[in-house]
Amino acid sequence: MDFKSRLIHAGSDRDPFTGAAGVPLYLASTFDQRNAQSRKHDYTRSGNPTRDALEAAVADLEGGSVGLAFASGMAATSSVLMLFEPGDHLVVSEDVYGGTFRVMTTLLRRWGLQTSFVDSTDAQALEKAITPSTRGIFVETPSNPLLKITDLAAVAALAGERELISMVDNTFATPYFQRPLELGFDIVVHSATKFLNGHSDVLAGLAVTRNKELGKKLRFVQNAFGAVLGVQDSWLVLRGLKTLAVRMEASQTGASYLAEKLSTLPQMRQVYYPGLAAHPGRDVHERQASGPGAVISFELASTELARRFLQRCTLPLVAVSLGGVESILSHPATMSHAAMPPDVRKERGISDALIRLSVGLESPDDLWENIRQALDD
Ligand SMILES: *Cc1c(COP(=O)(O)O)cnc(C)c1O
């Protein structure tokens, strides 16, 4: 079935007992164990029918075998990293999400996981960073906040050759535009807080494994570590998922329009958007994804101009996060990437004049008018 139909019907589109549209909220922490042979559930940390429906839906949408729902994107990523052992080494995209960088370089470093951050758009740099103790590669594409493009098929092939676990954060593209497991990746993680839920009202994370064996190992981590997604939040993400296709299409239309318009402004030092003709790696992105998505970053001519813009551009929220129905502006240097040391930020091209815009469902013309007036002298 087509992806759009699967969005509506994958997982659980009706309650088998009552025929109710959608899966009910099974607000139970525990399940009666008498005559339990026929029952699948015993305790909600280990499994809950509402969460199961979301996990089945995302496994289907990503084209994987096992889906798992976690309390946040960071809980999903951190739980995936629990598949490794002290002394193991990972090669990681250098401009990963700030929280991913933080957990890897603080908590997990203390615990013995080694990481090397490299420019994953450069296949040779990735390969060179592999050491005898490397066990995995973790990438993000398009990356946050510079929308850098990593060649997924090439990374999956390299990981396969070296018997490494390949992991990708697919939050920005969503399975609507990009399905890395189909390109050979082992694990996809998501902050479902963003586009998958889509309404800025839930914190959630998802992971999907390509094969059952890895899925079983991650299921063990999920139950043992316990960072599971709550029942009500599972239900909300399921509801949000239903409209993913129409939301992504509309937001992408707005983003493409705004990226072109922004590129014409004299106050712009650089506009980053995979749909722009000059965007580095655009050809790779077009090969592996069906659209450029809904996130744009741009660097203004000065930090002062960026500060003033954030004060004067009033239609979008100024907030961390992205992927909601409302447009959201953020300032990576003081928000999403504040956890990254200033010298590392600078080295990675995240200047103080950089702004990220997640385009929501407002009229693109209203957004443009609001942006334009905010940049007037
Ligand atoms: C937000 C985000 C995360 C972290 O997700 P939370 O739900 O906030 O824990 C991870 N990766 C990317 C790309 C994100 O945007």
mmCIF file of C-alpha atoms and ligand atoms in Angstrom:
data_model
loop_
_atom_site.group_PDB
_atom_site.id
_atom_site.type_symbol
_atom_site.label_atom_id
_atom_site.label_comp_id
_atom_site.label_asym_id
_atom_site.label_seq_id
_atom_site.Cartn_x
_atom_site.Cartn_y
_atom_site.Cartn_z
ATOM 1 C CA MET A 1 0.000 0.000 0.000
ATOM 2 C CA ASP A 2 1.030 3.561 -0.593
ATOM 3 C CA PHE A 3 2.669 5.430 2.292
ATOM 4 C CA LYS A 4 -0.310 7.792 2.624
ATOM 5 C CA SER A 5 -2.712 4.891 3.112
ATOM 6 C CA ARG A 6 -0.372 3.222 5.575
ATOM 7 C CA LEU A 7 -0.287 6.432 7.621
ATOM 8 C CA ILE A 8 -4.020 6.074 8.185
ATOM 9 C CA HIS A 9 -4.262 2.306 8.582
ATOM 10 C CA ALA A 10 -0.906 0.989 9.874
ATOM 11 C CA GLY A 11 -0.734 -0.091 13.507
ATOM 12 C CA SER A 12 -4.330 -0.055 14.576
ATOM 13 C CA ASP A 13 -6.995 1.843 12.680
ATOM 14 C CA ARG A 14 -9.906 0.332 14.649
ATOM 15 C CA ASP A 15 -10.527 -1.388 17.944
ATOM 16 C CA PRO A 16 -11.041 -5.119 17.343
ATOM 17 C CA PHE A 17 -13.474 -5.375 20.288
ATOM 18 C CA THR A 18 -15.829 -2.481 19.648
ATOM 19 C CA GLY A 19 -15.032 -1.292 16.134
ATOM 20 C CA ALA A 20 -14.199 2.148 17.524
ATOM 21 C CA ALA A 21 -12.180 4.263 15.111
ATOM 22 C CA GLY A 22 -8.618 4.239 16.372
ATOM 23 C CA VAL A 23 -6.971 2.377 19.202
ATOM 24 C CA PRO A 24 -8.350 3.130 22.684
ATOM 25 C CA LEU A 25 -6.340 4.528 25.561
ATOM 26 C CA TYR A 26 -5.421 1.496 27.641
ATOM 27 C CA LEU A 27 -4.803 3.399 30.859
ATOM 28 C CA ALA A 28 -3.594 0.448 32.873
ATOM 29 C CA SER A 29 -0.216 -0.160 34.456
ATOM 30 C CA THR A 30 -0.949 -3.853 34.976
ATOM 31 C CA PHE A 31 -2.989 -6.681 33.476
ATOM 32 C CA ASP A 32 -4.751 -9.553 35.238
ATOM 33 C CA GLN A 33 -2.573 -12.645 35.119
ATOM 34 C CA ARG A 34 -5.153 -15.304 36.005
ATOM 35 C CA ASN A 35 -5.730 -17.456 32.913
ATOM 36 C CA ALA A 36 -3.070 -15.306 31.303
ATOM 37 C CA GLN A 37 -1.946 -17.862 28.696
ATOM 38 C CA SER A 38 -4.015 -16.098 26.047
ATOM 39 C CA ARG A 39 -2.905 -12.615 27.074
ATOM 40 C CA LYS A 40 -0.053 -10.706 25.556
ATOM 41 C CA HIS A 41 0.415 -8.056 28.256
ATOM 42 C CA ASP A 42 1.437 -8.173 31.884
ATOM 43 C CA TYR A 43 2.892 -4.784 32.851
ATOM 44 C CA THR A 44 2.882 -1.525 30.912
ATOM 45 C CA ARG A 45 6.646 -0.908 31.050
ATOM 46 C CA SER A 46 7.028 -4.181 29.124
ATOM 47 C CA GLY A 47 4.128 -3.516 26.768
ATOM 48 C CA ASN A 48 0.802 -1.715 26.476
ATOM 49 C CA PRO A 49 -1.767 -2.092 23.670
ATOM 50 C CA THR A 50 -1.870 1.658 22.920
ATOM 51 C CA ARG A 51 1.922 1.906 22.805
ATOM 52 C CA ASP A 52 2.036 -1.339 20.763
ATOM 53 C CA ALA A 53 -0.150 0.295 18.116
ATOM 54 C CA LEU A 54 2.222 3.251 17.790
ATOM 55 C CA GLU A 55 5.246 0.950 17.700
ATOM 56 C CA ALA A 56 3.644 -1.186 14.980
ATOM 57 C CA ALA A 57 2.730 1.924 12.997
ATOM 58 C CA VAL A 58 6.226 3.417 13.020
ATOM 59 C CA ALA A 59 7.854 0.050 12.227
ATOM 60 C CA ASP A 60 5.582 -0.193 9.180
ATOM 61 C CA LEU A 61 6.192 3.419 8.076
ATOM 62 C CA GLU A 62 9.981 3.132 8.328
ATOM 63 C CA GLY A 63 9.927 -0.234 6.586
ATOM 64 C CA GLY A 64 11.515 -1.980 9.578
ATOM 65 C CA SER A 65 10.686 -5.003 11.729
ATOM 66 C CA VAL A 66 10.533 -3.690 15.297
ATOM 67 C CA GLY A 67 9.329 -0.268 16.483
ATOM 68 C CA LEU A 68 9.859 1.043 19.996
ATOM 69 C CA ALA A 69 8.431 4.122 21.706
ATOM 70 C CA PHE A 70 10.362 6.072 24.320
ATOM 71 C CA ALA A 71 9.715 8.979 26.660
ATOM 72 C CA SER A 72 11.629 11.434 24.441
ATOM 73 C CA GLY A 73 13.915 11.534 21.437
ATOM 74 C CA MET A 74 16.864 11.576 23.821
ATOM 75 C CA ALA A 75 15.469 8.529 25.652
ATOM 76 C CA ALA A 76 15.276 6.735 22.291
ATOM 77 C CA THR A 77 18.842 7.696 21.332
ATOM 78 C CA SER A 78 20.247 6.954 24.799
ATOM 79 C CA SER A 79 18.500 3.578 24.901
ATOM 80 C CA VAL A 80 19.914 2.711 21.464
ATOM 81 C CA LEU A 81 23.382 3.631 22.768
ATOM 82 C CA MET A 82 22.852 1.105 25.599
ATOM 83 C CA LEU A 83 23.318 -1.577 22.930
ATOM 84 C CA PHE A 84 27.048 -0.828 23.188
ATOM 85 C CA GLU A 85 29.547 -1.605 25.911
ATOM 86 C CA PRO A 86 32.184 0.343 27.808
ATOM 87 C CA GLY A 87 35.265 0.571 25.569
ATOM 88 C CA ASP A 88 33.251 0.536 22.350
ATOM 89 C CA HIS A 89 33.862 3.391 19.925
ATOM 90 C CA LEU A 90 31.353 5.172 17.701
ATOM 91 C CA VAL A 91 31.899 7.423 14.688
ATOM 92 C CA VAL A 92 29.347 10.247 14.804
ATOM 93 C CA SER A 93 28.249 13.092 12.483
ATOM 94 C CA GLU A 94 29.884 16.255 13.805
ATOM 95 C CA ASP A 95 26.760 18.376 13.675
ATOM 96 C CA VAL A 96 24.389 16.004 15.444
ATOM 97 C CA TYR A 97 21.610 17.362 17.621
ATOM 98 C CA GLY A 98 23.084 19.173 20.649
ATOM 99 C CA GLY A 99 21.506 16.759 23.135
ATOM 100 C CA THR A 100 22.986 13.761 21.312
ATOM 101 C CA PHE A 101 26.406 15.412 21.458
ATOM 102 C CA ARG A 102 25.876 16.111 25.166
ATOM 103 C CA VAL A 103 24.860 12.597 26.213
ATOM 104 C CA MET A 104 27.723 11.087 24.217
ATOM 105 C CA THR A 105 30.399 13.448 25.532
ATOM 106 C CA THR A 106 29.326 13.515 29.192
ATOM 107 C CA LEU A 107 27.255 10.652 30.619
ATOM 108 C CA LEU A 108 28.254 7.962 28.164
ATOM 109 C CA ARG A 109 31.874 9.048 27.977
ATOM 110 C CA ARG A 110 32.047 8.726 31.758
ATOM 111 C CA TRP A 111 30.544 5.287 31.396
ATOM 112 C CA GLY A 112 33.199 4.305 28.853
ATOM 113 C CA LEU A 113 31.706 4.835 25.401
ATOM 114 C CA GLN A 114 34.222 6.474 23.050
ATOM 115 C CA THR A 115 33.124 8.796 20.252
ATOM 116 C CA SER A 116 34.787 10.557 17.319
ATOM 117 C CA PHE A 117 32.885 13.387 15.668
ATOM 118 C CA VAL A 118 33.573 13.723 11.960
ATOM 119 C CA ASP A 119 32.130 15.444 8.924
ATOM 120 C CA SER A 120 29.942 12.556 7.758
ATOM 121 C CA THR A 121 29.332 14.245 4.399
ATOM 122 C CA ASP A 122 32.921 13.185 3.674
ATOM 123 C CA ALA A 123 32.984 9.407 3.163
ATOM 124 C CA GLN A 124 36.772 9.265 3.500
ATOM 125 C CA ALA A 125 36.711 11.109 6.832
ATOM 126 C CA LEU A 126 34.159 8.611 8.121
ATOM 127 C CA GLU A 127 36.212 5.642 7.047
ATOM 128 C CA LYS A 128 39.408 7.133 8.459
ATOM 129 C CA ALA A 129 37.785 7.601 11.869
ATOM 130 C CA ILE A 130 37.060 3.876 12.229
ATOM 131 C CA THR A 131 39.337 2.185 14.786
ATOM 132 C CA PRO A 132 39.644 -1.478 15.847
ATOM 133 C CA SER A 133 37.183 -0.778 18.698
ATOM 134 C CA THR A 134 34.589 0.966 16.519
ATOM 135 C CA ARG A 135 31.218 -0.769 16.789
ATOM 136 C CA GLY A 136 28.832 1.735 15.248
ATOM 137 C CA ILE A 137 28.241 4.799 13.075
ATOM 138 C CA PHE A 138 25.659 7.411 14.073
ATOM 139 C CA VAL A 139 24.603 10.042 11.520
ATOM 140 C CA GLU A 140 21.963 12.692 11.063
ATOM 141 C CA THR A 141 20.784 13.875 7.632
ATOM 142 C CA PRO A 142 19.678 16.514 6.870
ATOM 143 C CA SER A 143 21.611 17.598 9.936
ATOM 144 C CA ASN A 144 20.761 20.110 12.582
ATOM 145 C CA PRO A 145 21.072 23.036 12.110
ATOM 146 C CA LEU A 146 23.091 23.298 8.864
ATOM 147 C CA LEU A 147 21.077 20.742 6.847
ATOM 148 C CA LYS A 148 24.241 18.948 5.804
ATOM 149 C CA ILE A 149 23.630 15.879 3.698
ATOM 150 C CA THR A 150 25.191 12.502 4.420
ATOM 151 C CA ASP A 151 25.032 9.751 1.807
ATOM 152 C CA LEU A 152 22.951 7.111 3.580
ATOM 153 C CA ALA A 153 23.533 4.250 1.145
ATOM 154 C CA ALA A 154 27.308 4.833 1.290
ATOM 155 C CA VAL A 155 27.330 4.862 5.113
ATOM 156 C CA ALA A 156 25.172 1.726 5.263
ATOM 157 C CA ALA A 157 27.539 -0.019 2.845
ATOM 158 C CA LEU A 158 30.610 1.015 4.847
ATOM 159 C CA ALA A 159 28.972 -0.145 8.102
ATOM 160 C CA GLY A 160 28.007 -3.442 6.480
ATOM 161 C CA GLU A 161 31.558 -4.040 5.226
ATOM 162 C CA ARG A 162 33.057 -3.357 8.667
ATOM 163 C CA GLU A 163 30.264 -5.102 10.603
ATOM 164 C CA LEU A 164 29.257 -1.932 12.436
ATOM 165 C CA ILE A 165 25.769 -0.997 13.603
ATOM 166 C CA SER A 166 24.534 1.918 11.493
ATOM 167 C CA MET A 167 22.214 4.390 13.214
ATOM 168 C CA VAL A 168 20.534 7.510 11.874
ATOM 169 C CA ASP A 169 18.470 10.261 13.422
ATOM 170 C CA ASN A 170 15.652 10.708 10.886
ATOM 171 C CA THR A 171 13.810 13.469 12.779
ATOM 172 C CA PHE A 172 14.172 16.188 10.124
ATOM 173 C CA ALA A 173 13.103 14.158 7.087
ATOM 174 C CA THR A 174 10.590 11.764 8.706
ATOM 175 C CA PRO A 175 9.735 8.497 6.925
ATOM 176 C CA TYR A 176 7.423 10.510 4.687
ATOM 177 C CA PHE A 177 10.477 11.844 2.835
ATOM 178 C CA GLN A 178 13.271 9.425 3.732
ATOM 179 C CA ARG A 179 13.437 5.766 4.826
ATOM 180 C CA PRO A 180 17.025 4.878 5.772
ATOM 181 C CA LEU A 181 16.262 1.237 6.671
ATOM 182 C CA GLU A 182 15.364 0.675 3.019
ATOM 183 C CA LEU A 183 18.872 1.943 2.170
ATOM 184 C CA GLY A 184 20.466 -0.607 4.498
ATOM 185 C CA PHE A 185 20.609 1.185 7.864
ATOM 186 C CA ASP A 186 20.201 -0.922 11.002
ATOM 187 C CA ILE A 187 18.431 1.549 13.309
ATOM 188 C CA VAL A 188 16.442 4.743 12.822
ATOM 189 C CA VAL A 189 15.741 7.038 15.776
ATOM 190 C CA HIS A 190 13.312 9.936 15.994
ATOM 191 C CA SER A 191 12.365 12.745 18.184
ATOM 192 C CA ALA A 192 8.629 12.188 17.650
ATOM 193 C CA THR A 193 8.239 15.457 19.569
ATOM 194 C CA LYS A 194 8.815 17.097 16.190
ATOM 195 C CA PHE A 195 7.075 16.307 12.883
ATOM 196 C CA LEU A 196 5.735 12.839 13.722
ATOM 197 C CA ASN A 197 3.490 14.116 16.503
ATOM 198 C CA GLY A 198 3.499 17.507 14.844
ATOM 199 C CA HIS A 199 1.427 19.587 17.262
ATOM 200 C CA SER A 200 4.006 20.756 19.840
ATOM 201 C CA ASP A 201 2.065 19.088 22.635
ATOM 202 C CA VAL A 202 3.982 15.854 23.321
ATOM 203 C CA LEU A 203 7.547 14.851 24.112
ATOM 204 C CA ALA A 204 8.271 11.439 22.548
ATOM 205 C CA GLY A 205 10.932 9.312 20.896
ATOM 206 C CA LEU A 206 10.831 6.354 18.533
ATOM 207 C CA ALA A 207 13.322 3.801 17.298
ATOM 208 C CA VAL A 208 12.938 1.226 14.539
ATOM 209 C CA THR A 209 15.281 -1.646 13.738
ATOM 210 C CA ARG A 210 15.681 -3.240 10.341
ATOM 211 C CA ASN A 211 16.008 -6.773 11.644
ATOM 212 C CA LYS A 212 14.244 -8.697 14.378
ATOM 213 C CA GLU A 213 17.388 -9.713 16.247
ATOM 214 C CA LEU A 214 18.507 -6.137 16.889
ATOM 215 C CA GLY A 215 14.879 -5.296 17.666
ATOM 216 C CA LYS A 216 14.861 -7.941 20.364
ATOM 217 C CA LYS A 217 18.025 -6.522 21.926
ATOM 218 C CA LEU A 218 16.548 -3.023 21.899
ATOM 219 C CA ARG A 219 13.267 -4.324 23.352
ATOM 220 C CA PHE A 220 15.339 -5.715 26.237
ATOM 221 C CA VAL A 221 16.964 -2.292 26.765
ATOM 222 C CA GLN A 222 13.576 -0.563 26.583
ATOM 223 C CA ASN A 223 12.118 -2.789 29.292
ATOM 224 C CA ALA A 224 15.255 -2.908 31.463
ATOM 225 C CA PHE A 225 16.137 0.784 31.220
ATOM 226 C CA GLY A 226 12.467 1.755 31.388
ATOM 227 C CA ALA A 227 12.358 5.051 29.480
ATOM 228 C CA VAL A 228 9.063 4.092 27.805
ATOM 229 C CA LEU A 229 6.463 6.412 26.310
ATOM 230 C CA GLY A 230 3.313 6.908 28.394
ATOM 231 C CA VAL A 231 -0.054 5.665 27.209
ATOM 232 C CA GLN A 232 -1.694 9.052 26.592
ATOM 233 C CA ASP A 233 1.349 10.364 24.767
ATOM 234 C CA SER A 234 1.425 7.213 22.620
ATOM 235 C CA TRP A 235 -2.175 7.898 21.669
ATOM 236 C CA LEU A 236 -1.443 11.527 20.806
ATOM 237 C CA VAL A 237 1.509 10.586 18.584
ATOM 238 C CA LEU A 238 -0.709 8.021 16.812
ATOM 239 C CA ARG A 239 -3.232 10.762 16.177
ATOM 240 C CA GLY A 240 -0.579 13.185 14.984
ATOM 241 C CA LEU A 241 0.871 10.595 12.593
ATOM 242 C CA LYS A 242 -2.386 10.331 10.654
ATOM 243 C CA THR A 243 -1.877 13.785 9.138
ATOM 244 C CA LEU A 244 1.884 13.500 8.578
ATOM 245 C CA ALA A 245 1.623 13.470 4.771
ATOM 246 C CA VAL A 246 -0.566 16.559 4.452
ATOM 247 C CA ARG A 247 1.421 18.447 7.095
ATOM 248 C CA MET A 248 4.795 17.628 5.509
ATOM 249 C CA GLU A 249 3.556 18.575 2.031
ATOM 250 C CA ALA A 250 2.115 21.912 3.156
ATOM 251 C CA SER A 251 5.101 22.817 5.344
ATOM 252 C CA GLN A 252 7.504 21.886 2.575
ATOM 253 C CA THR A 253 5.641 24.063 0.084
ATOM 254 C CA GLY A 254 5.962 26.980 2.509
ATOM 255 C CA ALA A 255 9.622 26.234 3.212
ATOM 256 C CA SER A 256 10.563 26.061 -0.481
ATOM 257 C CA TYR A 257 8.821 29.381 -1.129
ATOM 258 C CA LEU A 258 10.485 31.077 1.837
ATOM 259 C CA ALA A 259 13.953 29.656 1.122
ATOM 260 C CA GLU A 260 13.871 31.100 -2.394
ATOM 261 C CA LYS A 261 12.640 34.470 -1.117
ATOM 262 C CA LEU A 262 15.165 34.595 1.727
ATOM 263 C CA SER A 263 18.000 33.907 -0.715
ATOM 264 C CA THR A 264 17.251 37.167 -2.516
ATOM 265 C CA LEU A 265 17.673 39.378 0.581
ATOM 266 C CA PRO A 266 20.828 41.502 0.931
ATOM 267 C CA GLN A 267 20.863 40.850 4.717
ATOM 268 C CA MET A 268 21.530 37.128 4.152
ATOM 269 C CA ARG A 269 25.033 35.779 4.407
ATOM 270 C CA GLN A 270 23.845 32.258 3.597
ATOM 271 C CA VAL A 271 20.629 30.266 3.323
ATOM 272 C CA TYR A 272 20.724 26.535 4.069
ATOM 273 C CA TYR A 273 17.917 24.441 2.560
ATOM 274 C CA PRO A 274 18.285 21.139 0.666
ATOM 275 C CA GLY A 275 15.821 22.384 -1.971
ATOM 276 C CA LEU A 276 18.061 25.256 -3.083
ATOM 277 C CA ALA A 277 20.041 24.613 -6.256
ATOM 278 C CA ALA A 278 23.350 25.557 -4.620
ATOM 279 C CA HIS A 279 22.853 23.553 -1.391
ATOM 280 C CA PRO A 280 25.861 21.252 -0.870
ATOM 281 C CA GLY A 281 24.860 17.616 -1.252
ATOM 282 C CA ARG A 282 21.563 18.430 -2.911
ATOM 283 C CA ASP A 283 22.045 15.670 -5.501
ATOM 284 C CA VAL A 284 22.663 13.104 -2.743
ATOM 285 C CA HIS A 285 19.593 14.305 -0.869
ATOM 286 C CA GLU A 286 17.444 14.038 -3.989
ATOM 287 C CA ARG A 287 18.639 10.482 -4.495
ATOM 288 C CA GLN A 288 17.768 9.346 -0.987
ATOM 289 C CA ALA A 289 14.786 11.523 -0.038
ATOM 290 C CA SER A 290 11.616 12.523 -1.849
ATOM 291 C CA GLY A 291 11.617 16.156 -0.701
ATOM 292 C CA PRO A 292 13.754 18.875 0.922
ATOM 293 C CA GLY A 293 11.545 19.114 4.017
ATOM 294 C CA ALA A 294 10.345 21.986 6.160
ATOM 295 C CA VAL A 295 13.431 23.297 7.981
ATOM 296 C CA ILE A 296 15.520 26.225 6.743
ATOM 297 C CA SER A 297 18.538 27.782 8.419
ATOM 298 C CA PHE A 298 20.003 31.131 7.517
ATOM 299 C CA GLU A 299 22.894 33.232 8.597
ATOM 300 C CA LEU A 300 22.254 36.953 8.806
ATOM 301 C CA ALA A 301 24.923 39.566 8.186
ATOM 302 C CA SER A 302 25.538 40.198 11.903
ATOM 303 C CA THR A 303 24.708 38.906 15.386
ATOM 304 C CA GLU A 304 23.003 42.230 16.089
ATOM 305 C CA LEU A 305 20.747 41.798 13.056
ATOM 306 C CA ALA A 306 19.887 38.256 14.179
ATOM 307 C CA ARG A 307 18.996 39.492 17.662
ATOM 308 C CA ARG A 308 16.787 42.238 16.262
ATOM 309 C CA PHE A 309 15.135 39.838 13.806
ATOM 310 C CA LEU A 310 14.179 37.446 16.605
ATOM 311 C CA GLN A 311 12.543 40.339 18.470
ATOM 312 C CA ARG A 312 10.666 41.658 15.456
ATOM 313 C CA CYS A 313 9.540 38.506 13.661
ATOM 314 C CA THR A 314 6.377 37.868 15.675
ATOM 315 C CA LEU A 315 4.297 35.275 13.808
ATOM 316 C CA PRO A 316 6.504 32.233 14.530
ATOM 317 C CA LEU A 317 7.254 31.246 18.098
ATOM 318 C CA VAL A 318 10.835 31.848 19.161
ATOM 319 C CA ALA A 319 11.504 28.522 20.797
ATOM 320 C CA VAL A 320 13.539 25.353 20.794
ATOM 321 C CA SER A 321 11.893 22.518 18.914
ATOM 322 C CA LEU A 322 10.532 22.278 15.390
ATOM 323 C CA GLY A 323 8.067 20.308 13.338
ATOM 324 C CA GLY A 324 4.873 21.764 14.791
ATOM 325 C CA VAL A 325 1.818 23.153 13.037
ATOM 326 C CA GLU A 326 3.096 26.586 14.066
ATOM 327 C CA SER A 327 6.301 27.982 12.601
ATOM 328 C CA ILE A 328 9.174 28.115 15.066
ATOM 329 C CA LEU A 329 12.289 30.273 14.954
ATOM 330 C CA SER A 330 15.276 29.288 16.977
ATOM 331 C CA HIS A 331 18.741 30.571 17.680
ATOM 332 C CA PRO A 332 20.955 27.446 17.743
ATOM 333 C CA ALA A 333 23.919 29.133 19.463
ATOM 334 C CA THR A 334 21.890 29.997 22.577
ATOM 335 C CA MET A 335 19.199 27.318 22.340
ATOM 336 C CA SER A 336 19.512 23.842 20.770
ATOM 337 C CA HIS A 337 23.327 23.983 20.622
ATOM 338 C CA ALA A 338 24.002 25.901 23.831
ATOM 339 C CA ALA A 339 25.375 22.654 25.297
ATOM 340 C CA MET A 340 28.108 22.667 22.653
ATOM 341 C CA PRO A 341 31.252 24.601 23.700
ATOM 342 C CA PRO A 342 31.565 27.932 21.780
ATOM 343 C CA ASP A 343 34.830 26.929 20.083
ATOM 344 C CA VAL A 344 33.302 23.642 18.862
ATOM 345 C CA ARG A 345 30.227 25.529 17.630
ATOM 346 C CA LYS A 346 32.368 27.986 15.727
ATOM 347 C CA GLU A 347 34.442 25.203 14.199
ATOM 348 C CA ARG A 348 31.214 23.582 12.963
ATOM 349 C CA GLY A 349 29.850 26.721 11.304
ATOM 350 C CA ILE A 350 27.115 27.434 13.860
ATOM 351 C CA SER A 351 27.631 31.189 14.139
ATOM 352 C CA ASP A 352 25.847 33.537 16.539
ATOM 353 C CA ALA A 353 24.033 35.053 13.529
ATOM 354 C CA LEU A 354 22.532 31.701 12.493
ATOM 355 C CA ILE A 355 18.759 31.276 12.736
ATOM 356 C CA ARG A 356 16.720 28.138 12.156
ATOM 357 C CA LEU A 357 13.159 28.289 10.886
ATOM 358 C CA SER A 358 10.805 25.342 11.066
ATOM 359 C CA VAL A 359 7.975 26.183 8.706
ATOM 360 C CA GLY A 360 4.490 25.378 9.974
ATOM 361 C CA LEU A 361 1.087 25.538 8.368
ATOM 362 C CA GLU A 362 0.474 29.289 8.310
ATOM 363 C CA SER A 363 -0.005 30.976 4.964
ATOM 364 C CA PRO A 364 3.452 31.256 3.361
ATOM 365 C CA ASP A 365 2.587 34.822 2.307
ATOM 366 C CA ASP A 366 1.838 35.851 5.889
ATOM 367 C CA LEU A 367 5.115 34.287 7.002
ATOM 368 C CA TRP A 368 7.040 36.069 4.275
ATOM 369 C CA GLU A 369 5.450 39.424 5.077
ATOM 370 C CA ASN A 370 6.296 38.956 8.758
ATOM 371 C CA ILE A 371 9.908 37.979 8.001
ATOM 372 C CA ARG A 372 10.402 40.808 5.532
ATOM 373 C CA GLN A 373 9.166 43.545 7.863
ATOM 374 C CA ALA A 374 11.343 42.165 10.663
ATOM 375 C CA LEU A 375 14.412 42.729 8.477
ATOM 376 C CA ASP A 376 13.485 46.260 7.369
ATOM 377 C CA ASP A 377 15.731 49.003 8.670
HETATM 378 C C1 LIG B 1 14.663 17.412 19.264
HETATM 379 C C2 LIG B 1 15.624 16.494 18.652
HETATM 380 C C3 LIG B 1 16.139 15.404 19.361
HETATM 381 C C4 LIG B 1 15.813 15.160 20.818
HETATM 382 O O1 LIG B 1 14.465 14.831 21.008
HETATM 383 P P1 LIG B 1 13.655 15.118 22.353
HETATM 384 O O2 LIG B 1 12.294 14.594 22.030
HETATM 385 O O3 LIG B 1 13.694 16.593 22.586
HETATM 386 O O4 LIG B 1 14.338 14.385 23.443
HETATM 387 C C5 LIG B 1 17.003 14.552 18.705
HETATM 388 N N1 LIG B 1 17.358 14.763 17.427
HETATM 389 C C6 LIG B 1 16.883 15.792 16.715
HETATM 390 C C7 LIG B 1 17.324 15.960 15.296
HETATM 391 C C8 LIG B 1 16.011 16.704 17.297
HETATM 392 O O5 LIG B 1 15.567 17.729 16.583
#
